[in-house]
């Protein structure tokens, strides 16, 4: 029997939900439950790693082919799959997450109270795999999460400004990945599948300051590809005026290993050096950093870091 993309994803511990949705336990869920180690977003923003639902509404569907993407690169959707309604998507993801978390029950390293909490997510990371703004009911899905008391982090490549502008409500925190300082690097590294993608990212950046939510620009840094150009990155950041900027080193994992080498992973000191240059140009500060995740948080001193 031929292997489908869905079969491949299931083998990688994804659980497909309602056609185009998927959930997968985050690496940091295990780290938190077994070793008490949170992800950097818990330290920076106060999300609880063991109560975070890492999911996507548009698995295996993207309009870019970033060379650094961890994910399977046949980003052409799943055969014959329809987009689930928001209720089906959220309920299905929570149900599957509970089943995935059940594997930790009885592990003597896992605190039972924390395990119980892990079965009741209070935060949704809308990222995982694929571009979530391609999901047609994204605003309704975020609204449903909000009504159920779940905070939402949406991570987008910024190529669909019309969708971002029309989101109602907005997510608790909006991440826009800017993984290139200019059009040329973007074309080579992010391999957009449609014309005008860079112009649309610039359009998204011009919207950020007007969005009534927490906003973050993420610079995913790949040594030998997009690390440097601090003047150009700072110009983009200045125009966008987000609450925070997160320079983060590329990590050599998943499918990116077939396109990159370990030498493309910048050290934390290079990420830190880049961050200092950006902060300097924007008259901002490095507010926090986490060496093992090769990430820094740039913003204005006194900013409200925690989501609640
Ligand atoms: S915020 Fe991100 S890194 Fe942290 S637990 Fe959720 S999905 Fe994982
Ligand atoms: S935009 Fe995100 S999901 Fe799409 S190819 Fe790039 S890294 Fe992967």
PDB file of C-alpha atoms and ligand atoms in Angstrom:
ATOM      1  CA  UNK A   1       0.000   0.000   0.000  1.00  0.00           C
ATOM      2  CA  UNK A   2       1.512   3.411  -0.913  1.00  0.00           C
ATOM      3  CA  UNK A   3       2.440   5.589   2.066  1.00  0.00           C
ATOM      4  CA  UNK A   4       0.391   8.767   2.263  1.00  0.00           C
ATOM      5  CA  UNK A   5       1.509  12.048   3.801  1.00  0.00           C
ATOM      6  CA  UNK A   6      -0.962  11.375   6.625  1.00  0.00           C
ATOM      7  CA  UNK A   7       0.691   7.985   7.295  1.00  0.00           C
ATOM      8  CA  UNK A   8       4.109   9.637   7.400  1.00  0.00           C
ATOM      9  CA  UNK A   9       2.891  12.294   9.807  1.00  0.00           C
ATOM     10  CA  UNK A  10       1.275   9.704  12.086  1.00  0.00           C
ATOM     11  CA  UNK A  11       4.598   7.837  12.174  1.00  0.00           C
ATOM     12  CA  UNK A  12       6.198  11.067  13.350  1.00  0.00           C
ATOM     13  CA  UNK A  13       3.703  11.126  16.246  1.00  0.00           C
ATOM     14  CA  UNK A  14       1.349  13.690  14.703  1.00  0.00           C
ATOM     15  CA  UNK A  15      -2.316  12.977  15.227  1.00  0.00           C
ATOM     16  CA  UNK A  16      -4.458  14.129  12.312  1.00  0.00           C
ATOM     17  CA  UNK A  17      -7.690  15.831  13.333  1.00  0.00           C
ATOM     18  CA  UNK A  18     -10.685  16.389  11.100  1.00  0.00           C
ATOM     19  CA  UNK A  19      -8.906  16.464   7.746  1.00  0.00           C
ATOM     20  CA  UNK A  20      -6.376  19.294   7.810  1.00  0.00           C
ATOM     21  CA  UNK A  21      -5.788  19.692  11.551  1.00  0.00           C
ATOM     22  CA  UNK A  22      -3.038  18.034  13.550  1.00  0.00           C
ATOM     23  CA  UNK A  23      -1.636  17.942  17.044  1.00  0.00           C
ATOM     24  CA  UNK A  24       1.703  16.726  18.338  1.00  0.00           C
ATOM     25  CA  UNK A  25       3.142  16.783  21.836  1.00  0.00           C
ATOM     26  CA  UNK A  26       5.750  19.486  22.039  1.00  0.00           C
ATOM     27  CA  UNK A  27       9.254  18.408  23.045  1.00  0.00           C
ATOM     28  CA  UNK A  28       8.926  20.807  25.979  1.00  0.00           C
ATOM     29  CA  UNK A  29       5.817  19.066  27.298  1.00  0.00           C
ATOM     30  CA  UNK A  30       7.960  16.008  28.002  1.00  0.00           C
ATOM     31  CA  UNK A  31      10.796  18.131  29.373  1.00  0.00           C
ATOM     32  CA  UNK A  32       8.426  19.849  31.767  1.00  0.00           C
ATOM     33  CA  UNK A  33       6.551  16.721  32.888  1.00  0.00           C
ATOM     34  CA  UNK A  34       9.639  14.578  33.396  1.00  0.00           C
ATOM     35  CA  UNK A  35      12.412  17.034  34.261  1.00  0.00           C
ATOM     36  CA  UNK A  36      10.532  20.188  35.268  1.00  0.00           C
ATOM     37  CA  UNK A  37      12.265  22.127  32.460  1.00  0.00           C
ATOM     38  CA  UNK A  38       9.977  24.666  30.753  1.00  0.00           C
ATOM     39  CA  UNK A  39      10.279  26.018  27.219  1.00  0.00           C
ATOM     40  CA  UNK A  40      11.714  29.500  26.790  1.00  0.00           C
ATOM     41  CA  UNK A  41       8.226  30.894  26.138  1.00  0.00           C
ATOM     42  CA  UNK A  42       7.252  29.911  29.672  1.00  0.00           C
ATOM     43  CA  UNK A  43      10.181  31.925  31.000  1.00  0.00           C
ATOM     44  CA  UNK A  44       9.645  34.858  28.636  1.00  0.00           C
ATOM     45  CA  UNK A  45       5.853  35.079  28.466  1.00  0.00           C
ATOM     46  CA  UNK A  46       4.465  32.863  31.219  1.00  0.00           C
ATOM     47  CA  UNK A  47       2.766  30.155  29.149  1.00  0.00           C
ATOM     48  CA  UNK A  48       2.834  26.804  30.944  1.00  0.00           C
ATOM     49  CA  UNK A  49       4.661  24.295  28.774  1.00  0.00           C
ATOM     50  CA  UNK A  50       2.769  21.319  30.203  1.00  0.00           C
ATOM     51  CA  UNK A  51      -0.607  22.929  29.470  1.00  0.00           C
ATOM     52  CA  UNK A  52       0.184  23.980  25.916  1.00  0.00           C
ATOM     53  CA  UNK A  53      -1.599  22.431  22.946  1.00  0.00           C
ATOM     54  CA  UNK A  54       0.775  22.457  19.983  1.00  0.00           C
ATOM     55  CA  UNK A  55      -1.406  22.161  16.908  1.00  0.00           C
ATOM     56  CA  UNK A  56      -2.033  23.301  13.368  1.00  0.00           C
ATOM     57  CA  UNK A  57      -5.234  23.843  11.412  1.00  0.00           C
ATOM     58  CA  UNK A  58      -3.402  23.358   8.102  1.00  0.00           C
ATOM     59  CA  UNK A  59      -0.994  20.485   8.371  1.00  0.00           C
ATOM     60  CA  UNK A  60       1.320  19.914   5.458  1.00  0.00           C
ATOM     61  CA  UNK A  61       0.040  23.005   3.651  1.00  0.00           C
ATOM     62  CA  UNK A  62       2.237  26.014   3.108  1.00  0.00           C
ATOM     63  CA  UNK A  63       2.911  28.661   0.493  1.00  0.00           C
ATOM     64  CA  UNK A  64       6.664  28.664   1.197  1.00  0.00           C
ATOM     65  CA  UNK A  65       9.347  25.989   1.213  1.00  0.00           C
ATOM     66  CA  UNK A  66      11.822  27.412   3.720  1.00  0.00           C
ATOM     67  CA  UNK A  67      15.067  25.471   3.550  1.00  0.00           C
ATOM     68  CA  UNK A  68      15.313  25.594   7.349  1.00  0.00           C
ATOM     69  CA  UNK A  69      11.787  24.203   7.891  1.00  0.00           C
ATOM     70  CA  UNK A  70      11.777  21.230  10.250  1.00  0.00           C
ATOM     71  CA  UNK A  71       8.747  19.868   8.574  1.00  0.00           C
ATOM     72  CA  UNK A  72       8.132  17.401   5.809  1.00  0.00           C
ATOM     73  CA  UNK A  73       8.436  19.337   2.556  1.00  0.00           C
ATOM     74  CA  UNK A  74       5.637  17.894   0.498  1.00  0.00           C
ATOM     75  CA  UNK A  75       3.589  20.874   1.725  1.00  0.00           C
ATOM     76  CA  UNK A  76       0.731  20.194  -0.629  1.00  0.00           C
ATOM     77  CA  UNK A  77      -1.986  19.384   1.865  1.00  0.00           C
ATOM     78  CA  UNK A  78      -3.368  15.957   2.650  1.00  0.00           C
ATOM     79  CA  UNK A  79      -5.069  13.925  -0.033  1.00  0.00           C
ATOM     80  CA  UNK A  80      -8.790  14.699  -0.199  1.00  0.00           C
ATOM     81  CA  UNK A  81      -8.814  16.486   3.165  1.00  0.00           C
ATOM     82  CA  UNK A  82     -11.345  19.198   4.008  1.00  0.00           C
ATOM     83  CA  UNK A  83     -10.857  21.880   6.638  1.00  0.00           C
ATOM     84  CA  UNK A  84     -12.597  20.980   9.912  1.00  0.00           C
ATOM     85  CA  UNK A  85     -15.013  23.354  11.604  1.00  0.00           C
ATOM     86  CA  UNK A  86     -13.433  25.145  14.597  1.00  0.00           C
ATOM     87  CA  UNK A  87     -15.340  23.081  17.206  1.00  0.00           C
ATOM     88  CA  UNK A  88     -14.298  19.797  15.610  1.00  0.00           C
ATOM     89  CA  UNK A  89     -10.710  21.016  15.360  1.00  0.00           C
ATOM     90  CA  UNK A  90     -10.377  22.179  18.964  1.00  0.00           C
ATOM     91  CA  UNK A  91     -12.223  19.252  20.517  1.00  0.00           C
ATOM     92  CA  UNK A  92     -10.311  16.764  18.370  1.00  0.00           C
ATOM     93  CA  UNK A  93      -6.937  18.303  19.221  1.00  0.00           C
ATOM     94  CA  UNK A  94      -7.686  18.295  22.968  1.00  0.00           C
ATOM     95  CA  UNK A  95      -8.930  14.703  22.763  1.00  0.00           C
ATOM     96  CA  UNK A  96      -5.793  13.539  20.942  1.00  0.00           C
ATOM     97  CA  UNK A  97      -3.528  15.513  23.262  1.00  0.00           C
ATOM     98  CA  UNK A  98      -5.118  13.752  26.255  1.00  0.00           C
ATOM     99  CA  UNK A  99      -4.390  10.389  24.659  1.00  0.00           C
ATOM    100  CA  UNK A 100      -0.797  11.394  23.928  1.00  0.00           C
ATOM    101  CA  UNK A 101      -0.312  12.674  27.480  1.00  0.00           C
ATOM    102  CA  UNK A 102      -1.726   9.431  28.926  1.00  0.00           C
ATOM    103  CA  UNK A 103       1.644   7.845  28.096  1.00  0.00           C
ATOM    104  CA  UNK A 104       3.186   9.720  31.039  1.00  0.00           C
ATOM    105  CA  UNK A 105       0.747   8.307  33.586  1.00  0.00           C
ATOM    106  CA  UNK A 106       2.522   6.220  36.160  1.00  0.00           C
ATOM    107  CA  UNK A 107       5.985   7.499  35.209  1.00  0.00           C
ATOM    108  CA  UNK A 108       7.435   8.061  38.653  1.00  0.00           C
ATOM    109  CA  UNK A 109       9.367  11.101  37.405  1.00  0.00           C
ATOM    110  CA  UNK A 110       6.086  12.826  36.451  1.00  0.00           C
ATOM    111  CA  UNK A 111       4.272  14.739  39.183  1.00  0.00           C
ATOM    112  CA  UNK A 112       0.626  13.471  39.186  1.00  0.00           C
ATOM    113  CA  UNK A 113      -0.792  16.964  39.771  1.00  0.00           C
ATOM    114  CA  UNK A 114       1.117  18.297  36.777  1.00  0.00           C
ATOM    115  CA  UNK A 115      -0.020  15.320  34.716  1.00  0.00           C
ATOM    116  CA  UNK A 116      -3.650  16.132  35.559  1.00  0.00           C
ATOM    117  CA  UNK A 117      -3.078  19.729  34.487  1.00  0.00           C
ATOM    118  CA  UNK A 118      -1.484  18.569  31.229  1.00  0.00           C
ATOM    119  CA  UNK A 119      -4.785  16.900  30.365  1.00  0.00           C
ATOM    120  CA  UNK A 120      -6.466  20.313  30.521  1.00  0.00           C
ATOM    121  CA  UNK A 121      -4.626  22.660  28.145  1.00  0.00           C
ATOM    122  CA  UNK A 122      -4.989  26.395  28.760  1.00  0.00           C
ATOM    123  CA  UNK A 123      -2.867  27.627  25.873  1.00  0.00           C
ATOM    124  CA  UNK A 124      -2.924  26.859  22.147  1.00  0.00           C
ATOM    125  CA  UNK A 125       0.208  27.238  20.016  1.00  0.00           C
ATOM    126  CA  UNK A 126      -1.160  27.532  16.479  1.00  0.00           C
ATOM    127  CA  UNK A 127       1.958  26.623  14.545  1.00  0.00           C
ATOM    128  CA  UNK A 128       3.357  23.036  14.424  1.00  0.00           C
ATOM    129  CA  UNK A 129       3.391  22.504  10.632  1.00  0.00           C
ATOM    130  CA  UNK A 130       2.055  24.460   7.677  1.00  0.00           C
ATOM    131  CA  UNK A 131       0.857  28.052   7.399  1.00  0.00           C
ATOM    132  CA  UNK A 132      -2.165  28.591   9.700  1.00  0.00           C
ATOM    133  CA  UNK A 133      -3.488  31.648   7.856  1.00  0.00           C
ATOM    134  CA  UNK A 134      -4.428  29.276   5.004  1.00  0.00           C
ATOM    135  CA  UNK A 135      -7.101  27.751   7.273  1.00  0.00           C
ATOM    136  CA  UNK A 136     -10.400  29.399   6.276  1.00  0.00           C
ATOM    137  CA  UNK A 137     -11.907  29.608   9.798  1.00  0.00           C
ATOM    138  CA  UNK A 138      -8.889  30.916  11.686  1.00  0.00           C
ATOM    139  CA  UNK A 139     -10.629  33.916  13.293  1.00  0.00           C
ATOM    140  CA  UNK A 140     -13.541  31.724  14.423  1.00  0.00           C
ATOM    141  CA  UNK A 141     -11.103  29.173  15.820  1.00  0.00           C
ATOM    142  CA  UNK A 142      -9.247  31.823  17.838  1.00  0.00           C
ATOM    143  CA  UNK A 143     -12.605  33.157  19.050  1.00  0.00           C
ATOM    144  CA  UNK A 144     -13.644  29.671  20.172  1.00  0.00           C
ATOM    145  CA  UNK A 145     -10.358  29.213  22.078  1.00  0.00           C
ATOM    146  CA  UNK A 146     -10.911  32.559  23.753  1.00  0.00           C
ATOM    147  CA  UNK A 147     -14.466  31.684  24.806  1.00  0.00           C
ATOM    148  CA  UNK A 148     -13.166  28.440  26.304  1.00  0.00           C
ATOM    149  CA  UNK A 149     -10.583  30.346  28.331  1.00  0.00           C
ATOM    150  CA  UNK A 150      -7.558  29.302  26.264  1.00  0.00           C
ATOM    151  CA  UNK A 151      -4.850  31.782  25.314  1.00  0.00           C
ATOM    152  CA  UNK A 152      -3.544  31.585  21.741  1.00  0.00           C
ATOM    153  CA  UNK A 153      -0.148  32.117  20.141  1.00  0.00           C
ATOM    154  CA  UNK A 154      -0.387  32.330  16.355  1.00  0.00           C
ATOM    155  CA  UNK A 155       2.796  31.918  14.311  1.00  0.00           C
ATOM    156  CA  UNK A 156       2.559  33.058  10.699  1.00  0.00           C
ATOM    157  CA  UNK A 157       4.945  33.632   7.816  1.00  0.00           C
ATOM    158  CA  UNK A 158       3.152  36.932   7.167  1.00  0.00           C
ATOM    159  CA  UNK A 159       2.402  36.289   3.496  1.00  0.00           C
ATOM    160  CA  UNK A 160      -1.365  36.749   3.890  1.00  0.00           C
ATOM    161  CA  UNK A 161      -1.884  40.238   5.342  1.00  0.00           C
ATOM    162  CA  UNK A 162      -5.572  40.242   4.409  1.00  0.00           C
ATOM    163  CA  UNK A 163      -6.196  37.277   6.717  1.00  0.00           C
ATOM    164  CA  UNK A 164      -4.239  38.813   9.579  1.00  0.00           C
ATOM    165  CA  UNK A 165      -6.052  42.123   9.198  1.00  0.00           C
ATOM    166  CA  UNK A 166      -9.446  40.424   9.248  1.00  0.00           C
ATOM    167  CA  UNK A 167      -8.831  38.244  12.329  1.00  0.00           C
ATOM    168  CA  UNK A 168     -11.452  38.889  14.951  1.00  0.00           C
ATOM    169  CA  UNK A 169     -10.585  38.373  17.681  1.00  0.00           C
ATOM    170  CA  UNK A 170      -6.844  38.589  17.361  1.00  0.00           C
ATOM    171  CA  UNK A 171      -4.703  35.932  19.075  1.00  0.00           C
ATOM    172  CA  UNK A 172      -3.260  36.616  22.516  1.00  0.00           C
ATOM    173  CA  UNK A 173       0.128  36.905  20.852  1.00  0.00           C
ATOM    174  CA  UNK A 174       0.859  37.188  17.147  1.00  0.00           C
ATOM    175  CA  UNK A 175       4.214  36.042  15.835  1.00  0.00           C
ATOM    176  CA  UNK A 176       5.330  37.052  12.354  1.00  0.00           C
ATOM    177  CA  UNK A 177       8.440  35.280  11.144  1.00  0.00           C
ATOM    178  CA  UNK A 178      10.803  37.507   9.180  1.00  0.00           C
ATOM    179  CA  UNK A 179      13.544  35.118   8.115  1.00  0.00           C
ATOM    180  CA  UNK A 180      15.202  37.364   5.555  1.00  0.00           C
ATOM    181  CA  UNK A 181      16.512  40.919   5.571  1.00  0.00           C
ATOM    182  CA  UNK A 182      15.457  41.541   1.976  1.00  0.00           C
ATOM    183  CA  UNK A 183      13.630  40.150  -1.046  1.00  0.00           C
ATOM    184  CA  UNK A 184      16.647  38.385  -2.525  1.00  0.00           C
ATOM    185  CA  UNK A 185      17.540  36.382   0.597  1.00  0.00           C
ATOM    186  CA  UNK A 186      13.836  35.639   1.110  1.00  0.00           C
ATOM    187  CA  UNK A 187      13.529  34.233  -2.413  1.00  0.00           C
ATOM    188  CA  UNK A 188      16.518  31.923  -1.965  1.00  0.00           C
ATOM    189  CA  UNK A 189      15.929  30.807   1.626  1.00  0.00           C
ATOM    190  CA  UNK A 190      12.139  30.766   1.982  1.00  0.00           C
ATOM    191  CA  UNK A 191      11.340  29.729  -1.612  1.00  0.00           C
ATOM    192  CA  UNK A 192       7.872  31.333  -1.870  1.00  0.00           C
ATOM    193  CA  UNK A 193       5.422  29.477  -4.067  1.00  0.00           C
ATOM    194  CA  UNK A 194       3.596  32.559  -5.292  1.00  0.00           C
ATOM    195  CA  UNK A 195       4.648  35.891  -6.757  1.00  0.00           C
ATOM    196  CA  UNK A 196       4.513  38.971  -4.555  1.00  0.00           C
ATOM    197  CA  UNK A 197       5.085  37.122  -1.262  1.00  0.00           C
ATOM    198  CA  UNK A 198       7.794  39.542  -0.070  1.00  0.00           C
ATOM    199  CA  UNK A 199       5.577  42.542  -0.851  1.00  0.00           C
ATOM    200  CA  UNK A 200       2.801  40.933   1.181  1.00  0.00           C
ATOM    201  CA  UNK A 201       5.159  40.382   4.126  1.00  0.00           C
ATOM    202  CA  UNK A 202       6.017  44.091   3.976  1.00  0.00           C
ATOM    203  CA  UNK A 203       2.285  44.800   3.980  1.00  0.00           C
ATOM    204  CA  UNK A 204       1.863  42.611   7.080  1.00  0.00           C
ATOM    205  CA  UNK A 205       4.702  44.459   8.794  1.00  0.00           C
ATOM    206  CA  UNK A 206       2.970  47.750   8.088  1.00  0.00           C
ATOM    207  CA  UNK A 207      -0.129  46.438   9.914  1.00  0.00           C
ATOM    208  CA  UNK A 208       1.567  45.273  13.086  1.00  0.00           C
ATOM    209  CA  UNK A 209       1.600  48.541  15.009  1.00  0.00           C
ATOM    210  CA  UNK A 210      -2.155  48.951  14.506  1.00  0.00           C
ATOM    211  CA  UNK A 211      -3.099  45.494  15.818  1.00  0.00           C
ATOM    212  CA  UNK A 212      -4.559  45.565  19.293  1.00  0.00           C
ATOM    213  CA  UNK A 213      -2.673  42.583  20.636  1.00  0.00           C
ATOM    214  CA  UNK A 214       0.784  41.469  21.686  1.00  0.00           C
ATOM    215  CA  UNK A 215       3.046  41.289  18.637  1.00  0.00           C
ATOM    216  CA  UNK A 216       6.404  39.632  18.079  1.00  0.00           C
ATOM    217  CA  UNK A 217       8.683  39.554  15.066  1.00  0.00           C
ATOM    218  CA  UNK A 218      10.740  36.396  14.976  1.00  0.00           C
ATOM    219  CA  UNK A 219      14.018  36.360  13.067  1.00  0.00           C
ATOM    220  CA  UNK A 220      14.947  32.727  12.486  1.00  0.00           C
ATOM    221  CA  UNK A 221      18.699  32.913  11.932  1.00  0.00           C
ATOM    222  CA  UNK A 222      20.553  30.467   9.702  1.00  0.00           C
ATOM    223  CA  UNK A 223      24.312  30.789   9.650  1.00  0.00           C
ATOM    224  CA  UNK A 224      25.626  31.283   6.126  1.00  0.00           C
ATOM    225  CA  UNK A 225      22.181  32.302   4.837  1.00  0.00           C
ATOM    226  CA  UNK A 226      20.482  35.156   6.667  1.00  0.00           C
ATOM    227  CA  UNK A 227      22.632  35.998   9.699  1.00  0.00           C
ATOM    228  CA  UNK A 228      24.006  39.537   9.454  1.00  0.00           C
ATOM    229  CA  UNK A 229      22.343  42.421   7.567  1.00  0.00           C
ATOM    230  CA  UNK A 230      21.486  44.039  10.912  1.00  0.00           C
ATOM    231  CA  UNK A 231      20.790  47.416   9.293  1.00  0.00           C
ATOM    232  CA  UNK A 232      18.190  45.896   6.980  1.00  0.00           C
ATOM    233  CA  UNK A 233      16.538  43.789   9.687  1.00  0.00           C
ATOM    234  CA  UNK A 234      16.417  46.794  12.010  1.00  0.00           C
ATOM    235  CA  UNK A 235      14.765  48.856   9.287  1.00  0.00           C
ATOM    236  CA  UNK A 236      12.035  46.234   8.896  1.00  0.00           C
ATOM    237  CA  UNK A 237      11.600  46.011  12.682  1.00  0.00           C
ATOM    238  CA  UNK A 238      11.434  49.763  13.033  1.00  0.00           C
ATOM    239  CA  UNK A 239       8.757  50.023  10.349  1.00  0.00           C
ATOM    240  CA  UNK A 240       6.711  47.244  11.970  1.00  0.00           C
ATOM    241  CA  UNK A 241       7.070  48.498  15.546  1.00  0.00           C
ATOM    242  CA  UNK A 242       6.191  45.226  17.320  1.00  0.00           C
ATOM    243  CA  UNK A 243       6.162  44.817  21.101  1.00  0.00           C
ATOM    244  CA  UNK A 244       9.008  42.339  20.948  1.00  0.00           C
ATOM    245  CA  UNK A 245      11.632  40.974  18.582  1.00  0.00           C
ATOM    246  CA  UNK A 246      12.900  37.433  18.991  1.00  0.00           C
ATOM    247  CA  UNK A 247      16.093  36.529  17.163  1.00  0.00           C
ATOM    248  CA  UNK A 248      16.315  32.742  17.316  1.00  0.00           C
ATOM    249  CA  UNK A 249      18.912  30.382  15.940  1.00  0.00           C
ATOM    250  CA  UNK A 250      17.905  27.736  13.427  1.00  0.00           C
ATOM    251  CA  UNK A 251      17.934  24.247  14.942  1.00  0.00           C
ATOM    252  CA  UNK A 252      19.197  21.328  12.860  1.00  0.00           C
ATOM    253  CA  UNK A 253      16.330  18.881  13.390  1.00  0.00           C
ATOM    254  CA  UNK A 254      13.596  17.097  11.453  1.00  0.00           C
ATOM    255  CA  UNK A 255      13.489  17.410   7.696  1.00  0.00           C
ATOM    256  CA  UNK A 256      15.763  20.476   7.684  1.00  0.00           C
ATOM    257  CA  UNK A 257      18.622  17.955   8.015  1.00  0.00           C
ATOM    258  CA  UNK A 258      18.139  17.003   4.370  1.00  0.00           C
ATOM    259  CA  UNK A 259      18.626  20.633   3.260  1.00  0.00           C
ATOM    260  CA  UNK A 260      21.025  22.164   5.788  1.00  0.00           C
ATOM    261  CA  UNK A 261      24.109  21.118   7.708  1.00  0.00           C
ATOM    262  CA  UNK A 262      24.862  21.397  11.384  1.00  0.00           C
ATOM    263  CA  UNK A 263      27.176  24.308  10.531  1.00  0.00           C
ATOM    264  CA  UNK A 264      24.098  26.360   9.621  1.00  0.00           C
ATOM    265  CA  UNK A 265      23.118  26.383  13.316  1.00  0.00           C
ATOM    266  CA  UNK A 266      24.413  29.617  14.847  1.00  0.00           C
ATOM    267  CA  UNK A 267      25.848  29.481  18.352  1.00  0.00           C
ATOM    268  CA  UNK A 268      24.022  31.367  21.063  1.00  0.00           C
ATOM    269  CA  UNK A 269      26.845  33.893  21.170  1.00  0.00           C
ATOM    270  CA  UNK A 270      26.238  34.731  17.486  1.00  0.00           C
ATOM    271  CA  UNK A 271      22.499  35.086  18.134  1.00  0.00           C
ATOM    272  CA  UNK A 272      23.315  37.269  21.139  1.00  0.00           C
ATOM    273  CA  UNK A 273      25.710  39.411  19.101  1.00  0.00           C
ATOM    274  CA  UNK A 274      23.082  39.865  16.348  1.00  0.00           C
ATOM    275  CA  UNK A 275      20.490  40.730  19.014  1.00  0.00           C
ATOM    276  CA  UNK A 276      22.740  43.340  20.594  1.00  0.00           C
ATOM    277  CA  UNK A 277      23.216  45.007  17.208  1.00  0.00           C
ATOM    278  CA  UNK A 278      19.475  45.024  16.519  1.00  0.00           C
ATOM    279  CA  UNK A 279      18.649  46.298  20.027  1.00  0.00           C
ATOM    280  CA  UNK A 280      21.245  49.016  19.649  1.00  0.00           C
ATOM    281  CA  UNK A 281      19.812  50.191  16.324  1.00  0.00           C
ATOM    282  CA  UNK A 282      16.267  50.260  17.746  1.00  0.00           C
ATOM    283  CA  UNK A 283      17.252  51.844  21.078  1.00  0.00           C
ATOM    284  CA  UNK A 284      15.794  48.808  22.822  1.00  0.00           C
ATOM    285  CA  UNK A 285      17.197  46.271  25.279  1.00  0.00           C
ATOM    286  CA  UNK A 286      17.752  42.572  25.449  1.00  0.00           C
ATOM    287  CA  UNK A 287      15.159  41.717  28.072  1.00  0.00           C
ATOM    288  CA  UNK A 288      15.763  37.985  28.372  1.00  0.00           C
ATOM    289  CA  UNK A 289      17.655  35.205  26.665  1.00  0.00           C
ATOM    290  CA  UNK A 290      17.905  31.458  26.819  1.00  0.00           C
ATOM    291  CA  UNK A 291      21.145  29.890  25.783  1.00  0.00           C
ATOM    292  CA  UNK A 292      19.940  26.316  25.188  1.00  0.00           C
ATOM    293  CA  UNK A 293      17.241  27.584  22.806  1.00  0.00           C
ATOM    294  CA  UNK A 294      19.630  30.095  21.173  1.00  0.00           C
ATOM    295  CA  UNK A 295      17.085  32.856  21.528  1.00  0.00           C
ATOM    296  CA  UNK A 296      16.947  36.406  22.833  1.00  0.00           C
ATOM    297  CA  UNK A 297      14.038  38.716  23.565  1.00  0.00           C
ATOM    298  CA  UNK A 298      14.361  42.351  22.521  1.00  0.00           C
ATOM    299  CA  UNK A 299      11.946  45.020  23.682  1.00  0.00           C
ATOM    300  CA  UNK A 300      11.526  48.129  25.731  1.00  0.00           C
ATOM    301  CA  UNK A 301      12.474  47.871  29.364  1.00  0.00           C
ATOM    302  CA  UNK A 302       9.346  47.768  31.544  1.00  0.00           C
ATOM    303  CA  UNK A 303       7.221  45.995  28.888  1.00  0.00           C
ATOM    304  CA  UNK A 304       4.581  43.569  30.117  1.00  0.00           C
ATOM    305  CA  UNK A 305       6.358  40.284  29.405  1.00  0.00           C
ATOM    306  CA  UNK A 306       3.833  37.854  30.834  1.00  0.00           C
ATOM    307  CA  UNK A 307       0.548  37.177  29.074  1.00  0.00           C
ATOM    308  CA  UNK A 308      -1.461  37.076  32.297  1.00  0.00           C
TER     309      UNK A 308
HETATM  310  S1  LIG B   1       4.809  27.563  23.673  1.00  0.00           S
HETATM  311 FE1  LIG B   1       5.751  26.466  21.949  1.00  0.00          FE
HETATM  312  S2  LIG B   1       7.664  25.598  22.770  1.00  0.00           S
HETATM  313 FE2  LIG B   1       6.368  26.160  24.531  1.00  0.00          FE
HETATM  314  S3  LIG B   1       5.254  24.306  25.048  1.00  0.00           S
HETATM  315 FE3  LIG B   1       3.953  25.486  23.621  1.00  0.00          FE
HETATM  316  S4  LIG B   1       4.441  24.681  21.586  1.00  0.00           S
HETATM  317 FE4  LIG B   1       6.062  24.023  22.976  1.00  0.00          FE
HETATM  318  S1  LIG B   2       6.628  29.174   6.379  1.00  0.00           S
HETATM  319 FE1  LIG B   2       6.877  27.859   8.184  1.00  0.00          FE
HETATM  320  S2  LIG B   2       5.771  25.960   7.693  1.00  0.00           S
HETATM  321 FE2  LIG B   2       6.063  27.069   5.765  1.00  0.00          FE
HETATM  322  S3  LIG B   2       7.923  26.184   4.886  1.00  0.00           S
HETATM  323 FE3  LIG B   2       8.508  28.019   6.054  1.00  0.00          FE
HETATM  324  S4  LIG B   2       9.049  27.282   8.126  1.00  0.00           S
HETATM  325 FE4  LIG B   2       7.895  25.630   7.073  1.00  0.00          FE
END
